[in-house]
mmCIF file of N, CA and C in Angstrom:
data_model
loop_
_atom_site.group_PDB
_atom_site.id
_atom_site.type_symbol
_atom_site.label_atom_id
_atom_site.label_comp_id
_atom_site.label_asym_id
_atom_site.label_seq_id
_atom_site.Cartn_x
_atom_site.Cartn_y
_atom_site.Cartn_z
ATOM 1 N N UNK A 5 8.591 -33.091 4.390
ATOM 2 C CA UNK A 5 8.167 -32.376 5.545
ATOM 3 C C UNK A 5 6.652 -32.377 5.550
ATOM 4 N N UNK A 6 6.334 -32.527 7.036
ATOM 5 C CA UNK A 6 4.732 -32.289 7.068
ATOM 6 C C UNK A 6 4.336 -31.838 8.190
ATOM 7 N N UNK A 7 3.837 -30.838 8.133
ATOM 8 C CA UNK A 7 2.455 -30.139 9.171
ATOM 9 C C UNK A 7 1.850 -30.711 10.149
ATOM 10 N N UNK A 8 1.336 -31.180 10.568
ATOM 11 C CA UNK A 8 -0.021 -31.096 10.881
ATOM 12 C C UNK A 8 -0.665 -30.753 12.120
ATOM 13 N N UNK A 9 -1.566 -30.041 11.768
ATOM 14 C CA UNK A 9 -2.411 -29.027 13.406
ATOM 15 C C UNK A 9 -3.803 -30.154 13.444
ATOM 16 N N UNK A 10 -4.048 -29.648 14.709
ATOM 17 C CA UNK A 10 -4.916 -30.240 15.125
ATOM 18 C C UNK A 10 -6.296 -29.377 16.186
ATOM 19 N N UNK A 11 -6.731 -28.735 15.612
ATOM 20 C CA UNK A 11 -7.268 -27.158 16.337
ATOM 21 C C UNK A 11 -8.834 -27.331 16.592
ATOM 22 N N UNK A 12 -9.592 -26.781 16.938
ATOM 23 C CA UNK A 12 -10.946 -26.533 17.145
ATOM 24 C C UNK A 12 -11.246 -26.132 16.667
ATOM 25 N N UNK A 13 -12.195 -26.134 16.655
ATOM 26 C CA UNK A 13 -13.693 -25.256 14.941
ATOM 27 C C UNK A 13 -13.280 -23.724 15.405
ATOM 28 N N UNK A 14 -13.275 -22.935 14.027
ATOM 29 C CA UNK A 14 -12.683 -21.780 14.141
ATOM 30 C C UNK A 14 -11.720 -20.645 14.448
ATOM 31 N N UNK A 15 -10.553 -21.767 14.615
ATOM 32 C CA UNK A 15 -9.427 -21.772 14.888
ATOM 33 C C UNK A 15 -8.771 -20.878 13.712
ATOM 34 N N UNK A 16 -7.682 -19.991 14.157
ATOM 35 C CA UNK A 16 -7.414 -18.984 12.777
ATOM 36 C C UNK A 16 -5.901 -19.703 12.595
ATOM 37 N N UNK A 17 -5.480 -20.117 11.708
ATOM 38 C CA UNK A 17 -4.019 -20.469 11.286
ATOM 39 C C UNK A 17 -3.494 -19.993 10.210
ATOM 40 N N UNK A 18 -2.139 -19.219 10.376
ATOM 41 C CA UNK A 18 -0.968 -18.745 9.367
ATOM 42 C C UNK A 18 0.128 -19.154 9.276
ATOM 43 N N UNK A 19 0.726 -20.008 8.441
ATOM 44 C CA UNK A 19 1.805 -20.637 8.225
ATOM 45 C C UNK A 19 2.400 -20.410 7.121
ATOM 46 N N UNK A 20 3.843 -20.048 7.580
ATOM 47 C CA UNK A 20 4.902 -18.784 6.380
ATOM 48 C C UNK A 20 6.244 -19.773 6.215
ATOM 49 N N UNK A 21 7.190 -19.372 5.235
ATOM 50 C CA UNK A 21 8.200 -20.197 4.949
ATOM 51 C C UNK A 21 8.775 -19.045 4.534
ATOM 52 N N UNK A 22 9.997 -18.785 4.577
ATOM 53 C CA UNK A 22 11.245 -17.430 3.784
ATOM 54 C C UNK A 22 12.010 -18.505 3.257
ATOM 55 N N UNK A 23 12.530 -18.184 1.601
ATOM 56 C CA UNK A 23 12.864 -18.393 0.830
ATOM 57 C C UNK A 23 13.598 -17.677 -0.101
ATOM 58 N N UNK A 24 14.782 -18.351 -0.813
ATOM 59 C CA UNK A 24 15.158 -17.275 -1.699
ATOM 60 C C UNK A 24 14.745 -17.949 -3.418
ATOM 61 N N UNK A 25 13.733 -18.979 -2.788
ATOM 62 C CA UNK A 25 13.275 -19.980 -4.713
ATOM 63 C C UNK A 25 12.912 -19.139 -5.214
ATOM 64 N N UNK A 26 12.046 -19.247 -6.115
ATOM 65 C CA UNK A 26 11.484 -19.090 -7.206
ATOM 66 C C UNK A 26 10.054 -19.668 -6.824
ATOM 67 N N UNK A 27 8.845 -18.722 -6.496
ATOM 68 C CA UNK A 27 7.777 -19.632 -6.236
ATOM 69 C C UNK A 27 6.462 -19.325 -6.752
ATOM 70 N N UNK A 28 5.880 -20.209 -7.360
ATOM 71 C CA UNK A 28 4.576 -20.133 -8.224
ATOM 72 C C UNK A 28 3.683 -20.652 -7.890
ATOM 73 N N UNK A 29 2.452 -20.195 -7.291
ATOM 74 C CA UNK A 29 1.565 -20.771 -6.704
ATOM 75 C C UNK A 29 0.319 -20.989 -7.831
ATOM 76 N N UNK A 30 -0.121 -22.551 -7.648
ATOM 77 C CA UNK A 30 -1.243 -22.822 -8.749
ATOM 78 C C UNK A 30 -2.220 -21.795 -8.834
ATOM 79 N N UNK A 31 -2.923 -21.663 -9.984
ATOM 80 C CA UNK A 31 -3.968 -20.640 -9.883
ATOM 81 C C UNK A 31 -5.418 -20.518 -8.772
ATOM 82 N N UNK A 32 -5.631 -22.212 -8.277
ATOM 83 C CA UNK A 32 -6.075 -22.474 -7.441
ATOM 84 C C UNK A 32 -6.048 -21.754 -5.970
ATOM 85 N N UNK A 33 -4.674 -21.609 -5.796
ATOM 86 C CA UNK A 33 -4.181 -21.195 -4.551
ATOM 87 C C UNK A 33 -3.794 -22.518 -3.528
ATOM 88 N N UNK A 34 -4.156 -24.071 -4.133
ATOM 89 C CA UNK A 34 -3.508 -24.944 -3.169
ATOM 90 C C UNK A 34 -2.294 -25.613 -3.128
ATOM 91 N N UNK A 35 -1.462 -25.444 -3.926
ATOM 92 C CA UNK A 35 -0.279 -26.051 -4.007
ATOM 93 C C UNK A 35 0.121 -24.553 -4.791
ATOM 94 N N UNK A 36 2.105 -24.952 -4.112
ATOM 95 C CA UNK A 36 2.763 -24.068 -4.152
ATOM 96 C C UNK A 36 4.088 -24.520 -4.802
ATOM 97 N N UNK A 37 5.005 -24.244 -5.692
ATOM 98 C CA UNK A 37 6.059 -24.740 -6.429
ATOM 99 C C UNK A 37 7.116 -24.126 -6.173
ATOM 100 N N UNK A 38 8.362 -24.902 -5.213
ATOM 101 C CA UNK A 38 9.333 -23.813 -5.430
ATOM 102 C C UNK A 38 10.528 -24.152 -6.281
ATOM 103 N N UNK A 39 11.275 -23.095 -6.578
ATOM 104 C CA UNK A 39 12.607 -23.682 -7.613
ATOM 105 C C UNK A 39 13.709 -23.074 -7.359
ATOM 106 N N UNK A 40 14.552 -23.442 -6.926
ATOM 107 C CA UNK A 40 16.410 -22.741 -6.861
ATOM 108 C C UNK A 40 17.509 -23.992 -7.004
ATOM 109 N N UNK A 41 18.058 -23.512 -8.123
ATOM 110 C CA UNK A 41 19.278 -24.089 -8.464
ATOM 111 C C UNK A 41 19.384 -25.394 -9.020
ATOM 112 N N UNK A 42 17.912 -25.507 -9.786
ATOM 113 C CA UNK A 42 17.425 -27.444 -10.576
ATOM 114 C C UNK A 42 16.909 -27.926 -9.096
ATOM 115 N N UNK A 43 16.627 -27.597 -7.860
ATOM 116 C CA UNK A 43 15.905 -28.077 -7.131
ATOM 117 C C UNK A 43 14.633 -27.950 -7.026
ATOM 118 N N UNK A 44 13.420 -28.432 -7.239
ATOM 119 C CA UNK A 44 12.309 -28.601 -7.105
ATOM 120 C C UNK A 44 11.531 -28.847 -5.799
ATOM 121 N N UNK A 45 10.723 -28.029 -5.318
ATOM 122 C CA UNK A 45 9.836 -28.580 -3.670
ATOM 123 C C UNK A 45 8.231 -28.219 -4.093
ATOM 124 N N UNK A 46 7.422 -29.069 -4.072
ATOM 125 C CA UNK A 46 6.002 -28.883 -4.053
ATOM 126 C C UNK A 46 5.316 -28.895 -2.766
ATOM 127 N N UNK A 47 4.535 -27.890 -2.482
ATOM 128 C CA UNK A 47 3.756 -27.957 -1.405
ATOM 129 C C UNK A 47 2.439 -28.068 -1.662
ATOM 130 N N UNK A 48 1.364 -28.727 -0.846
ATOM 131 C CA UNK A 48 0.335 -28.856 -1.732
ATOM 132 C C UNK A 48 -0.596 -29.075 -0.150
ATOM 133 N N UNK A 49 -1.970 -28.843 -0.146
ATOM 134 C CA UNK A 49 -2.459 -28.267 1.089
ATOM 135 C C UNK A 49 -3.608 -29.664 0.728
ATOM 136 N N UNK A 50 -3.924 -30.539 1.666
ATOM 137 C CA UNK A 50 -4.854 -31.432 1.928
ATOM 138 C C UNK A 50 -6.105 -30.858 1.722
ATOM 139 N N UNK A 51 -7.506 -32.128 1.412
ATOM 140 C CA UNK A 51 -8.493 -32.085 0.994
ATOM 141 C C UNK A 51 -9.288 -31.328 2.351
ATOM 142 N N UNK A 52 -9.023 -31.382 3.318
ATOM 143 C CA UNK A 52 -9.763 -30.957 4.708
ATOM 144 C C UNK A 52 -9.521 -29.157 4.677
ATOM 145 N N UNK A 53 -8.274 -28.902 3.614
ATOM 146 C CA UNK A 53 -7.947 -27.858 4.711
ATOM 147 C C UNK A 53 -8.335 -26.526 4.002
ATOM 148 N N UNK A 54 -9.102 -25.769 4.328
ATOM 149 C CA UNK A 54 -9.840 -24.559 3.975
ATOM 150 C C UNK A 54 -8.796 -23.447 3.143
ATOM 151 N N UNK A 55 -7.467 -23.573 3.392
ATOM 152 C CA UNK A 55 -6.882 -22.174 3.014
ATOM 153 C C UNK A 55 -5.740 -22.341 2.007
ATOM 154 N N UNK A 56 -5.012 -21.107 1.672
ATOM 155 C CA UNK A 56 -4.563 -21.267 0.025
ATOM 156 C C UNK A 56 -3.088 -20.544 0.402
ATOM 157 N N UNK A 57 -1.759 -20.851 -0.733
ATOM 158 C CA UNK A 57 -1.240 -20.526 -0.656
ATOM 159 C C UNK A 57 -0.844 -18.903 -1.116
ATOM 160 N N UNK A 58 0.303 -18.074 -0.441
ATOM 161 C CA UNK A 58 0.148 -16.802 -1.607
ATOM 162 C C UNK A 58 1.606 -16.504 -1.305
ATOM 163 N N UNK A 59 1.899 -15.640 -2.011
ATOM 164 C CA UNK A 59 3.236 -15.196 -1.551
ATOM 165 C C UNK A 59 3.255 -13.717 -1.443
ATOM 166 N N UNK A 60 4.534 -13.507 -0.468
ATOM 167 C CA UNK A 60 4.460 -11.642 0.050
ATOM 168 C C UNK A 60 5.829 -11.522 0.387
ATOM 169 N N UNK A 61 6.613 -10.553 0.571
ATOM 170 C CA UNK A 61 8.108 -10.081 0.794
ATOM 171 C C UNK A 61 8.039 -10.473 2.216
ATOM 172 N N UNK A 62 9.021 -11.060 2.809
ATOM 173 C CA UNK A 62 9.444 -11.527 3.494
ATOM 174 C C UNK A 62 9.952 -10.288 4.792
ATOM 175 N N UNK A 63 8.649 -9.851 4.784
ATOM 176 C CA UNK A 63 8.748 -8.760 6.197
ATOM 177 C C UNK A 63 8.006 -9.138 7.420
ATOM 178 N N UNK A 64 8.302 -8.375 8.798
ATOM 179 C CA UNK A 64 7.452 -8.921 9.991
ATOM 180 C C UNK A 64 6.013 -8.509 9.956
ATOM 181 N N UNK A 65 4.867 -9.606 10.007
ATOM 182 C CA UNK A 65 3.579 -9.319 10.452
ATOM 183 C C UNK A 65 3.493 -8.148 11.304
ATOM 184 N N UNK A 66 2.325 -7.678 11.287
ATOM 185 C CA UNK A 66 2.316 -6.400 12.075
ATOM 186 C C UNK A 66 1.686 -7.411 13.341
ATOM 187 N N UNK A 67 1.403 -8.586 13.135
ATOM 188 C CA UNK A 67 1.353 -9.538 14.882
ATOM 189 C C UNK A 67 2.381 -9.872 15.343
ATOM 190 N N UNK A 68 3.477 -10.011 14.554
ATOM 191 C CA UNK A 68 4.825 -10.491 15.534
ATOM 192 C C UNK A 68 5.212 -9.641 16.535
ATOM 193 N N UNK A 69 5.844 -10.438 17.343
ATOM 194 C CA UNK A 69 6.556 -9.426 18.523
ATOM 195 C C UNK A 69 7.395 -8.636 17.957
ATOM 196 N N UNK A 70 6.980 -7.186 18.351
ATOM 197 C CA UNK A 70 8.012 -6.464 18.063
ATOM 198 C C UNK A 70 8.561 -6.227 16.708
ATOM 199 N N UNK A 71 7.677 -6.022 16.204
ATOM 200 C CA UNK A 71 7.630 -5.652 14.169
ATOM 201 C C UNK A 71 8.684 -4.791 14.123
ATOM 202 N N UNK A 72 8.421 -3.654 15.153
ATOM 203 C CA UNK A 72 9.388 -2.380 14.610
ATOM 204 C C UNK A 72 10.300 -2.916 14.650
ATOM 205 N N UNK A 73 11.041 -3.953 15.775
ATOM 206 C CA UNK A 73 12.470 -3.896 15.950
ATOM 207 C C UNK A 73 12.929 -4.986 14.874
ATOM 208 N N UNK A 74 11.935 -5.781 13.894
ATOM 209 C CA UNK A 74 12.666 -6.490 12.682
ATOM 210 C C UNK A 74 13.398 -5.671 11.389
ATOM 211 N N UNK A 75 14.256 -6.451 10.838
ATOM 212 C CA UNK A 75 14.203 -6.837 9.637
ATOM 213 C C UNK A 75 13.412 -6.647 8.753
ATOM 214 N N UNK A 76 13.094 -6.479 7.458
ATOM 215 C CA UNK A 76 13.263 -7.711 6.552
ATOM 216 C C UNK A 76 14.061 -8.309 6.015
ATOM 217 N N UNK A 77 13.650 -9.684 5.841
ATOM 218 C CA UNK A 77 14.931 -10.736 4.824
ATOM 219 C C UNK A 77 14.967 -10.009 3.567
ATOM 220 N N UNK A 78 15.641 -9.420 3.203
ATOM 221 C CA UNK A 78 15.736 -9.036 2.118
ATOM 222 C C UNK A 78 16.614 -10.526 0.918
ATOM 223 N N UNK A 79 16.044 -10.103 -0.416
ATOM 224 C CA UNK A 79 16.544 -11.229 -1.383
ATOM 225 C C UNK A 79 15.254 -12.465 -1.005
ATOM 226 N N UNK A 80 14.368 -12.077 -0.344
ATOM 227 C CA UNK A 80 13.748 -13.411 0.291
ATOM 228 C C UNK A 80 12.487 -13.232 -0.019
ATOM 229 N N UNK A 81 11.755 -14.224 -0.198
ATOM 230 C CA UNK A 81 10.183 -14.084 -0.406
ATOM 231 C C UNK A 81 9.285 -15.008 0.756
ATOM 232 N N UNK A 82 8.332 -14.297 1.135
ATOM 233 C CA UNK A 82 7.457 -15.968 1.840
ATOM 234 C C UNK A 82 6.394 -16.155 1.482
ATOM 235 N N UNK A 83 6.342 -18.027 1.572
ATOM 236 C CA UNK A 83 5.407 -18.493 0.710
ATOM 237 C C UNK A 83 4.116 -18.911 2.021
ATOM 238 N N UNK A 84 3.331 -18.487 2.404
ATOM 239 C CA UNK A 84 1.897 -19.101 3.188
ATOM 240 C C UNK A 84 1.091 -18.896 2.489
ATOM 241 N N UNK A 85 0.446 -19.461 3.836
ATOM 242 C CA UNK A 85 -1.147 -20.237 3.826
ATOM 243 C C UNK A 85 -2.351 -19.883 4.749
ATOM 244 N N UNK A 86 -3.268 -19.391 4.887
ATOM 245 C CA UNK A 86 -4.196 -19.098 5.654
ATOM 246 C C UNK A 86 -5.223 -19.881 5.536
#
């Protein structure tokens, strides 16, 4: 799988994934490792691109539409990037 944006100078981008792996992000913050069940997925963020991976519980941004009326995924983690 691959990305790619194509934005104007100063453009703000957040890109999230929910998961139930196992995920370890390099100490770096640019590549991201996930693991469930002997499956392996690396994510790893190009030389251009300013921002780092992190991980957070898998609840609604307080920007999404309508936060109150979510969820969370519970059992789930998400892995982004800013």
């Amino acid at each position: 799988m691959r990305d790619e944006l194509d934005l104007g100078a100063g453009a703000a981008v957040e890109w999230a994934m929910h998961t139930r792996a196992d995920i370890t992000v390099a100490p770096d913050g640019r590549s991201a490792t996930l693991t469930q069940g002997g499956v392996v997925l690396e994510a790893h963020l190009d030389a251009a691109t300013a921002g780092t991976f992190a991980v957070a519980d898998a609840v609604p941004a307080a920007t999404s539409p309508n936060p109150m009326a979510r969820r969370p995924a519970r059992g789930y983690a998400s892995s982004w990037s800013t």
